CSV table of C-alpha atoms in Angstrom, one decimal:
chain,number,residue,atom,x,y,z
A,1387,CYS,CA,0.2,-0.1,-0.3
A,1388,LYS,CA,2.7,2.6,0.9
A,1389,CYS,CA,4.5,1.8,-2.7
A,1390,ASN,CA,1.5,2.5,-4.4
A,1391,PHE,CA,0.7,5.5,-2.5
A,1392,ILE,CA,4.3,7.1,-3.3
A,1393,SER,CA,3.5,5.8,-6.8
A,1394,PHE,CA,0.2,7.8,-6.6
A,1395,ILE,CA,1.9,11.1,-5.7
A,1396,PHE,CA,4.6,10.6,-8.5
A,1397,LEU,CA,1.9,10.2,-11.1
A,1398,SER,CA,-0.1,13.1,-9.5
A,1399,LEU,CA,2.9,15.4,-9.6
A,1400,GLY,CA,3.8,14.3,-12.9
A,1401,THR,CA,0.2,15.0,-14.2
A,1402,GLY,CA,0.4,18.6,-12.6
A,1403,SER,CA,3.7,19.3,-14.4
A,1404,ASN,CA,2.2,18.6,-17.5
A,1405,ILE,CA,-1.1,20.4,-16.7
A,1406,LEU,CA,1.1,23.6,-15.9
A,1407,SER,CA,3.3,23.0,-18.9
A,1408,ALA,CA,0.3,23.0,-20.7
A,1409,LEU,CA,-1.3,26.4,-19.5
A,1410,GLN,CA,2.1,28.1,-19.6
A,1411,ASP,CA,2.0,27.0,-23.6
A,1412,LEU,CA,-1.4,28.2,-23.7
A,1413,PHE,CA,-0.9,31.7,-22.2
A,1414,TRP,CA,2.4,32.5,-24.5
A,1415,LEU,CA,0.2,30.9,-27.3
A,1416,LEU,CA,-2.5,33.9,-26.3
A,1417,LYS,CA,-0.4,36.3,-25.7
A,1418,SER,CA,1.5,36.1,-29.3
A,1419,LYS,CA,-1.9,36.3,-31.0
A,1420,VAL,CA,-2.6,39.3,-28.8
A,1421,GLU,CA,0.5,41.0,-29.6
A,1422,LYS,CA,0.1,40.2,-33.4
A,1423,GLN,CA,-3.4,41.6,-33.3
A,1424,LEU,CA,-2.2,45.0,-31.5
A,1425,GLN,CA,0.6,45.0,-34.2
A,1426,ILE,CA,-1.8,44.9,-37.1
A,1427,ILE,CA,-4.1,47.6,-35.8
A,1428,SER,CA,-1.6,49.6,-35.2
A,1429,VAL,CA,-0.1,49.5,-39.0
A,1430,LEU,CA,-3.8,49.7,-40.0
A,1431,GLN,CA,-4.6,52.6,-38.1
A,1432,TRP,CA,-1.6,54.6,-39.6
A,1433,VAL,CA,-2.5,53.3,-43.2
A,1434,LEU,CA,-6.3,54.7,-42.7
A,1435,THR,CA,-4.6,58.1,-41.3
A,1436,PHE,CA,-2.3,58.2,-44.4
A,1437,LEU,CA,-4.9,57.6,-47.0
A,1438,ILE,CA,-8.2,58.9,-45.5
A,1439,MET,CA,-8.0,61.2,-42.3
A,1440,GLY,CA,-7.5,64.4,-43.8
A,1441,ILE,CA,-10.5,64.3,-46.0
A,1442,ALA,CA,-12.5,62.7,-43.4
A,1443,CYS,CA,-11.9,64.9,-40.4
A,1444,THR,CA,-12.6,67.9,-43.3
A,1445,LEU,CA,-15.9,66.2,-44.2
A,1446,ILE,CA,-16.6,65.8,-40.6
A,1447,LEU,CA,-15.9,69.2,-39.5
A,1448,MET,CA,-18.3,70.5,-42.3
A,1449,TYR,CA,-21.2,68.4,-41.0
A,1450,ILE,CA,-20.4,69.4,-37.4
A,1451,LEU,CA,-20.9,73.3,-38.6
A,1452,CYS,CA,-24.3,72.3,-39.8
A,1453,THR,CA,-25.9,70.9,-36.5
A,1454,ASP,CA,-26.5,72.0,-33.4
A,1455,CYS,CA,-22.8,71.6,-31.9
A,1456,TRP,CA,-21.6,74.3,-34.5
A,1457,ALA,CA,-19.8,76.4,-32.1
A,1458,ILE,CA,-17.4,73.6,-31.4
A,1459,ALA,CA,-16.5,73.3,-35.0
A,1460,ALA,CA,-16.4,77.3,-35.0
A,1461,LEU,CA,-13.8,77.5,-32.2
A,1462,TYR,CA,-11.6,74.9,-33.7
A,1463,LEU,CA,-11.7,76.8,-37.0
A,1464,ALA,CA,-10.8,79.9,-35.0
A,1465,TRP,CA,-7.9,78.0,-33.4
A,1466,LEU,CA,-6.9,76.9,-37.0
A,1467,VAL,CA,-6.8,80.4,-38.3
A,1468,PHE,CA,-4.4,81.7,-35.2
A,1469,ASP,CA,-2.2,78.7,-35.4
A,1470,TRP,CA,-1.9,78.7,-39.2
A,1471,ASN,CA,1.7,79.4,-39.3
A,1472,THR,CA,2.8,76.6,-36.3
A,1473,PRO,CA,3.9,74.1,-38.9
A,1474,LYS,CA,6.0,76.5,-41.0
A,1475,LYS,CA,7.8,77.4,-37.5
A,1476,GLY,CA,8.9,73.8,-36.6
A,1477,GLY,CA,5.5,72.6,-35.4
A,1478,ARG,CA,4.8,71.2,-32.0
A,1479,ARG,CA,6.0,68.1,-31.2
A,1480,SER,CA,4.9,65.7,-28.0
A,1481,GLN,CA,7.3,63.5,-26.8
A,1482,TRP,CA,4.0,61.9,-25.1
A,1483,VAL,CA,2.7,60.9,-28.5
A,1484,ARG,CA,6.2,59.7,-30.0
A,1485,ASN,CA,6.5,57.3,-27.0
A,1486,TRP,CA,2.9,55.8,-27.6
A,1487,ALA,CA,3.0,52.1,-27.2
A,1488,ILE,CA,0.9,51.8,-30.3
A,1489,TRP,CA,4.3,52.7,-32.4
A,1490,ARG,CA,6.6,49.9,-30.7
A,1491,TYR,CA,3.7,47.5,-32.1
A,1492,PHE,CA,4.1,49.2,-35.4
A,1493,ARG,CA,7.7,48.8,-35.4
A,1494,ASP,CA,7.4,45.1,-34.8
A,1495,TYR,CA,4.8,44.3,-37.1
A,1496,PHE,CA,7.5,44.3,-40.0
A,1497,PRO,CA,10.1,44.5,-38.1
A,1498,ILE,CA,11.6,48.2,-38.6
A,1499,ARG,CA,15.3,48.6,-37.4
A,1500,LEU,CA,17.0,51.8,-37.3
A,1501,VAL,CA,21.2,51.5,-37.8
A,1502,LYS,CA,23.7,53.9,-36.7
A,1503,THR,CA,27.2,54.3,-38.7
A,1504,HIS,CA,28.4,57.6,-37.3
A,1505,ASN,CA,27.9,60.1,-34.5
A,1506,LEU,CA,26.3,63.3,-35.2
A,1507,LEU,CA,27.6,66.6,-33.2
A,1508,THR,CA,24.8,68.4,-31.4
A,1509,THR,CA,26.7,71.8,-33.1
A,1510,ARG,CA,25.5,71.3,-36.6
A,1511,ASN,CA,22.7,71.0,-38.4
A,1512,TYR,CA,21.8,68.0,-40.7
A,1513,ILE,CA,19.7,67.3,-43.9
A,1514,PHE,CA,19.0,63.4,-44.1
A,1515,GLY,CA,18.1,62.1,-47.4
A,1516,TYR,CA,16.1,59.2,-46.9
A,1517,HIS,CA,15.8,56.8,-50.0
A,1518,PRO,CA,13.5,55.3,-51.3
A,1519,HIS,CA,10.2,56.6,-51.1
A,1520,GLY,CA,8.0,53.4,-51.0
A,1521,ILE,CA,4.2,53.7,-51.2
A,1522,MET,CA,4.2,55.2,-47.6
A,1523,GLY,CA,7.6,55.7,-46.4
A,1524,LEU,CA,6.9,53.6,-43.2
A,1525,GLY,CA,10.4,53.3,-42.5
A,1526,ALA,CA,10.8,57.3,-42.5
A,1527,PHE,CA,7.9,57.6,-40.2
A,1528,CYS,CA,8.5,54.9,-37.7
A,1529,ASN,CA,12.0,55.8,-37.4
A,1530,PHE,CA,12.4,59.6,-37.1
A,1531,SER,CA,8.4,60.5,-35.9
A,1532,THR,CA,8.3,58.1,-33.1
A,1533,GLU,CA,10.7,56.8,-30.7
A,1534,ALA,CA,9.8,53.0,-31.1
A,1535,THR,CA,13.5,52.4,-32.6
A,1536,GLY,CA,15.2,54.8,-30.3
A,1537,VAL,CA,16.2,57.7,-32.7
A,1538,SER,CA,16.8,60.0,-29.7
A,1539,GLN,CA,18.9,57.6,-27.9
A,1540,LYS,CA,21.1,56.9,-30.7
A,1541,PHE,CA,21.5,60.5,-31.5
A,1542,PRO,CA,21.3,62.2,-28.4
A,1543,GLY,CA,20.9,66.0,-28.6
A,1544,ILE,CA,19.5,65.7,-32.1
A,1545,ARG,CA,15.7,66.7,-33.2
A,1546,PRO,CA,14.4,64.8,-36.0
A,1547,TYR,CA,11.9,66.7,-38.6
A,1548,LEU,CA,10.5,64.3,-41.0
A,1549,ALA,CA,9.1,66.8,-43.8
A,1550,THR,CA,6.2,65.9,-46.0
A,1551,LEU,CA,4.1,67.5,-48.2
A,1552,ALA,CA,2.7,71.1,-47.4
A,1553,GLY,CA,-0.8,70.2,-48.3
A,1554,ASN,CA,-1.1,67.9,-45.1
A,1555,PHE,CA,-1.0,71.1,-42.8
A,1556,ARG,CA,-4.1,72.5,-44.5
A,1557,MET,CA,-6.5,69.7,-43.6
A,1558,PRO,CA,-8.0,70.1,-39.8
A,1559,ILE,CA,-6.9,67.3,-36.9
A,1560,LEU,CA,-4.6,65.9,-39.4
A,1561,ARG,CA,-2.4,68.7,-39.3
A,1562,ASP,CA,-2.2,68.7,-35.5
A,1563,TYR,CA,-1.7,64.9,-35.3
A,1564,LEU,CA,1.2,65.3,-37.7
A,1565,MET,CA,3.1,68.0,-35.9
A,1566,SER,CA,2.7,66.3,-32.6
A,1567,GLY,CA,5.6,63.6,-34.2
A,1568,GLY,CA,7.8,66.2,-35.4
A,1569,ILE,CA,6.7,66.3,-38.7
A,1570,CYS,CA,7.0,69.5,-40.7
A,1571,PRO,CA,6.0,70.7,-44.3
A,1572,VAL,CA,8.6,70.2,-47.2
A,1573,ASN,CA,8.9,73.6,-48.1
A,1574,ARG,CA,11.4,76.2,-48.1
A,1575,ASP,CA,9.8,78.5,-45.4
A,1576,SER,CA,9.7,75.5,-42.6
A,1577,ILE,CA,13.1,74.4,-43.6
A,1578,ASP,CA,14.8,77.7,-43.1
A,1579,TYR,CA,13.4,78.2,-40.0
A,1580,ILE,CA,14.3,75.0,-38.6
A,1581,LEU,CA,17.7,75.5,-39.9
A,1582,SER,CA,18.3,79.0,-39.0
A,1583,LYS,CA,16.3,80.2,-35.9
A,1584,ASN,CA,15.9,76.7,-34.1
A,1585,GLY,CA,19.5,76.7,-32.8
A,1586,SER,CA,21.7,73.4,-33.6
A,1587,GLY,CA,21.2,69.8,-33.5
A,1588,ASN,CA,18.0,69.8,-35.7
A,1589,ALA,CA,17.8,67.0,-38.5
A,1590,ILE,CA,15.4,67.4,-41.2
A,1591,ILE,CA,14.6,64.4,-43.1
A,1592,ILE,CA,14.1,64.8,-46.9
A,1593,VAL,CA,12.7,61.6,-48.7
A,1594,VAL,CA,14.5,63.0,-52.0
A,1595,GLY,CA,12.7,60.9,-54.4
A,1596,GLY,CA,9.1,62.0,-53.7
A,1597,ALA,CA,6.2,61.0,-55.3
A,1598,ALA,CA,8.0,60.5,-58.6
A,1599,GLU,CA,10.0,57.8,-57.0
A,1600,SER,CA,6.9,56.3,-55.5
A,1601,LEU,CA,5.9,55.4,-59.1
A,1602,ASN,CA,8.7,53.0,-59.9
A,1603,CYS,CA,8.9,51.3,-56.6
A,1604,THR,CA,8.5,47.6,-56.3
A,1605,PRO,CA,9.5,44.2,-54.7
A,1606,GLY,CA,13.0,43.4,-55.5
A,1607,LYS,CA,14.2,46.8,-57.2
A,1608,ASN,CA,16.3,49.0,-55.6
A,1609,SER,CA,16.3,52.4,-57.4
A,1610,VAL,CA,16.3,55.9,-56.3
A,1611,THR,CA,15.4,59.4,-57.8
A,1612,LEU,CA,18.5,61.5,-57.6
A,1613,LYS,CA,19.9,62.5,-60.7
A,1614,ASN,CA,18.3,65.9,-61.0
A,1615,ARG,CA,17.0,66.2,-57.2
A,1616,LYS,CA,19.5,69.0,-55.8
A,1617,GLY,CA,17.2,71.4,-54.0
A,1618,PHE,CA,18.2,69.8,-51.1
A,1619,VAL,CA,21.6,70.4,-51.4
A,1620,LYS,CA,21.3,74.2,-52.5
A,1621,LEU,CA,19.4,74.2,-48.9
A,1622,ALA,CA,22.2,72.6,-47.2
A,1623,LEU,CA,24.8,75.0,-48.9
A,1624,ARG,CA,22.7,77.9,-47.8
A,1625,HIS,CA,22.3,77.2,-44.1
A,1626,GLY,CA,25.7,75.1,-43.7
A,1627,ALA,CA,23.8,71.9,-42.8
A,1628,ASP,CA,25.7,68.7,-43.3
A,1629,LEU,CA,23.9,66.2,-45.8
A,1630,VAL,CA,23.4,62.4,-44.6
A,1631,PRO,CA,22.5,59.7,-47.1
A,1632,VAL,CA,19.8,57.2,-45.4
A,1633,TYR,CA,19.0,54.0,-47.0
A,1634,SER,CA,16.0,52.0,-46.1
A,1635,PHE,CA,16.4,48.3,-46.8
A,1636,GLY,CA,12.8,46.8,-47.2
A,1637,GLU,CA,11.0,49.7,-48.0
A,1638,ASN,CA,10.0,48.5,-51.4
A,1639,GLU,CA,9.0,45.1,-50.4
A,1640,VAL,CA,6.1,45.7,-48.2
A,1641,TYR,CA,3.8,46.7,-51.3
A,1642,LYS,CA,3.0,45.5,-54.5
A,1643,GLN,CA,2.3,47.9,-57.4
A,1644,VAL,CA,0.8,48.3,-60.8
A,1645,ILE,CA,3.9,49.9,-62.7
A,1646,PHE,CA,2.7,51.9,-65.6
A,1647,GLU,CA,5.2,52.1,-68.5
A,1648,GLU,CA,6.6,55.6,-69.8
A,1649,GLY,CA,3.7,57.1,-72.6
A,1650,SER,CA,0.9,55.1,-71.2
A,1651,TRP,CA,-2.2,56.8,-70.2
A,1652,GLY,CA,-1.9,55.4,-66.9
A,1653,ARG,CA,1.7,57.2,-66.3
A,1654,TRP,CA,0.0,60.3,-67.8
A,1655,VAL,CA,-2.9,60.3,-65.5
A,1656,GLN,CA,0.1,60.1,-62.6
A,1657,LYS,CA,2.1,62.7,-63.7
A,1658,LYS,CA,-0.8,64.9,-63.8
A,1659,PHE,CA,-2.1,64.4,-60.3
A,1660,GLN,CA,1.9,64.9,-59.1
A,1661,LYS,CA,2.2,67.8,-61.1
A,1662,HIS,CA,-0.9,69.6,-60.0
A,1663,ILE,CA,-1.6,68.1,-56.6
A,1664,GLY,CA,1.7,67.1,-55.3
A,1665,PHE,CA,1.1,63.3,-55.1
A,1666,ALA,CA,0.8,60.9,-57.6
A,1667,PRO,CA,-1.7,58.1,-57.2
A,1668,CYS,CA,-0.6,54.6,-56.9
A,1669,ILE,CA,-2.5,51.1,-57.8
A,1670,PHE,CA,-1.2,49.2,-55.0
A,1671,HIS,CA,-1.8,46.4,-52.8
A,1672,GLY,CA,-0.5,44.6,-49.6
A,1673,ARG,CA,-2.2,41.9,-47.8
A,1674,GLY,CA,-5.6,41.4,-46.4
A,1675,LEU,CA,-6.7,42.4,-42.7
A,1676,PHE,CA,-7.6,38.7,-41.8
A,1677,SER,CA,-5.1,36.6,-43.9
A,1678,SER,CA,-1.8,37.2,-45.7
A,1679,ASN,CA,-3.0,35.3,-48.7
A,1680,THR,CA,-6.0,37.9,-49.8
A,1681,TRP,CA,-5.3,41.5,-50.9
A,1682,GLY,CA,-6.0,44.4,-48.7
A,1683,LEU,CA,-4.2,47.5,-47.7
A,1684,LEU,CA,-2.0,46.2,-44.8
A,1685,PRO,CA,1.5,46.3,-45.8
A,1686,TYR,CA,3.2,42.9,-45.8
A,1687,SER,CA,5.2,42.0,-42.8
A,1688,LYS,CA,8.7,42.2,-44.4
A,1689,PRO,CA,11.8,43.8,-42.2
A,1690,ILE,CA,12.4,47.0,-43.0
A,1691,THR,CA,16.2,48.2,-41.9
A,1692,THR,CA,17.0,51.8,-42.2
A,1693,VAL,CA,20.7,52.8,-42.0
A,1694,VAL,CA,21.9,56.1,-41.5
A,1695,GLY,CA,25.3,56.8,-42.9
A,1696,GLU,CA,28.1,59.1,-42.4
A,1697,PRO,CA,27.4,63.0,-42.5
A,1698,ILE,CA,29.1,64.9,-45.5
A,1699,THR,CA,30.6,68.3,-43.9
A,1700,ILE,CA,28.6,71.2,-45.8
A,1701,PRO,CA,30.2,74.9,-46.0
A,1702,LYS,CA,27.8,77.6,-45.6
A,1703,ILE,CA,27.7,79.5,-48.8
A,1704,ASP,CA,24.9,82.2,-48.8
A,1705,ASN,CA,24.3,82.3,-52.6
A,1706,PRO,CA,26.0,79.0,-54.0
A,1707,SER,CA,26.8,78.4,-57.2
A,1708,GLN,CA,25.6,75.8,-60.0
A,1709,LYS,CA,29.1,74.5,-59.6
A,1710,ASP,CA,29.1,74.2,-56.0
A,1711,VAL,CA,25.5,72.5,-55.8
A,1712,ASP,CA,26.9,70.0,-58.9
A,1713,PHE,CA,30.1,69.3,-56.6
A,1714,TYR,CA,28.3,68.5,-53.1
A,1715,HIS,CA,25.6,66.7,-55.2
A,1716,SER,CA,28.0,64.4,-56.9
A,1717,MET,CA,29.8,63.7,-53.5
A,1718,TYR,CA,26.4,62.6,-51.9
A,1719,VAL,CA,25.2,60.4,-54.5
A,1720,ASP,CA,28.9,58.9,-54.1
A,1721,SER,CA,28.2,58.5,-50.6
A,1722,LEU,CA,24.4,57.1,-50.9
A,1723,ILE,CA,26.2,54.2,-53.4
A,1724,LYS,CA,28.5,53.4,-50.9
A,1725,LEU,CA,26.3,53.1,-47.9
A,1726,PHE,CA,24.2,50.5,-50.0
A,1727,ASP,CA,27.4,48.8,-51.2
A,1728,LYS,CA,28.4,48.6,-47.8
A,1729,TYR,CA,25.3,47.0,-46.0
A,1730,LYS,CA,23.3,45.5,-48.9
A,1731,SER,CA,24.5,41.7,-48.4
A,1732,ARG,CA,23.7,42.4,-44.6
A,1733,PHE,CA,20.4,42.9,-45.1
A,1734,GLY,CA,19.3,40.0,-47.7
A,1735,LEU,CA,20.5,41.2,-51.0
A,1736,LEU,CA,23.1,39.6,-53.0
A,1737,GLU,CA,26.8,41.1,-53.3
A,1738,THR,CA,25.9,41.6,-57.2
A,1739,GLU,CA,22.8,43.9,-56.4
A,1740,VAL,CA,23.5,47.5,-57.8
A,1741,LEU,CA,21.6,50.8,-56.8
A,1742,GLU,CA,20.0,52.6,-59.7
A,1743,VAL,CA,20.0,55.8,-59.4
A,1744,ASN,CA,17.8,58.1,-61.7
């Protein structure tokens, strides 16, 4: 009887251990599923913000003006008029918004990483050239408009300002949301103010290729629109701001796009939009909300690694000549190609891969 009792105890302990192990496995599985859903929600809210928030907020504001709550909309419009020039003066960033937990879920969905290669002096100002644009510039947003990848820890004393279309700052609510992340208009007034009247330690991130580059982005293609993009170099010379090449490996992999050939009606329509409105409509798709095997607006969960290169020291020239601009632009292009070649094999590309500069 005594032996049977001891055997029963050991059997019970074994069963209890198995139950505990099963419960731990179940808890881990549930936790991972919840985290995955939170990642999807975080990315979906940003995609919807990018695509429809500006128009939606404008329509809602107009609707409220026609209801009994019109006073709320009127007060906001009055504030909008009073606050109209704030985006041109560096905006109104919020460290609280930049540190939201939702951005960490956003980061982990892909995942997105920020790689530092050199220190940046806080006594200098900088213009980061970000490449490539991709469809939505997801790496640029996550790395420089949030603290999810630790930009403030990796570059202490440097204040990043991601520059985007000025038209976004004419949209109610959207403008305030963008400014809270340190996003500013990509126009001369805004950049001049940040680089000349905001002290040192500022870094303006300009997606140099812009809308034209987004028209050619497709998985497996590494090309940048840069040959005739020299305005950012001229700005750097006028303010003595150092140029920093930045390449984001994987930015083109997260969406698939219908590419219209030059001379086709589709490309003609895209270029007309780009010329008159500032952005080019793209026909693209990612994965579905509930399955990666269906089409939808969610980007594919492909790794995005953003590498910040070595700064190029730029002298301050109030009225730079075309020769000056061409010289430093050539230096920048060479530096970007070297950055790409140095890191391409580390982040999933073949050693034979070549960066195409258009």
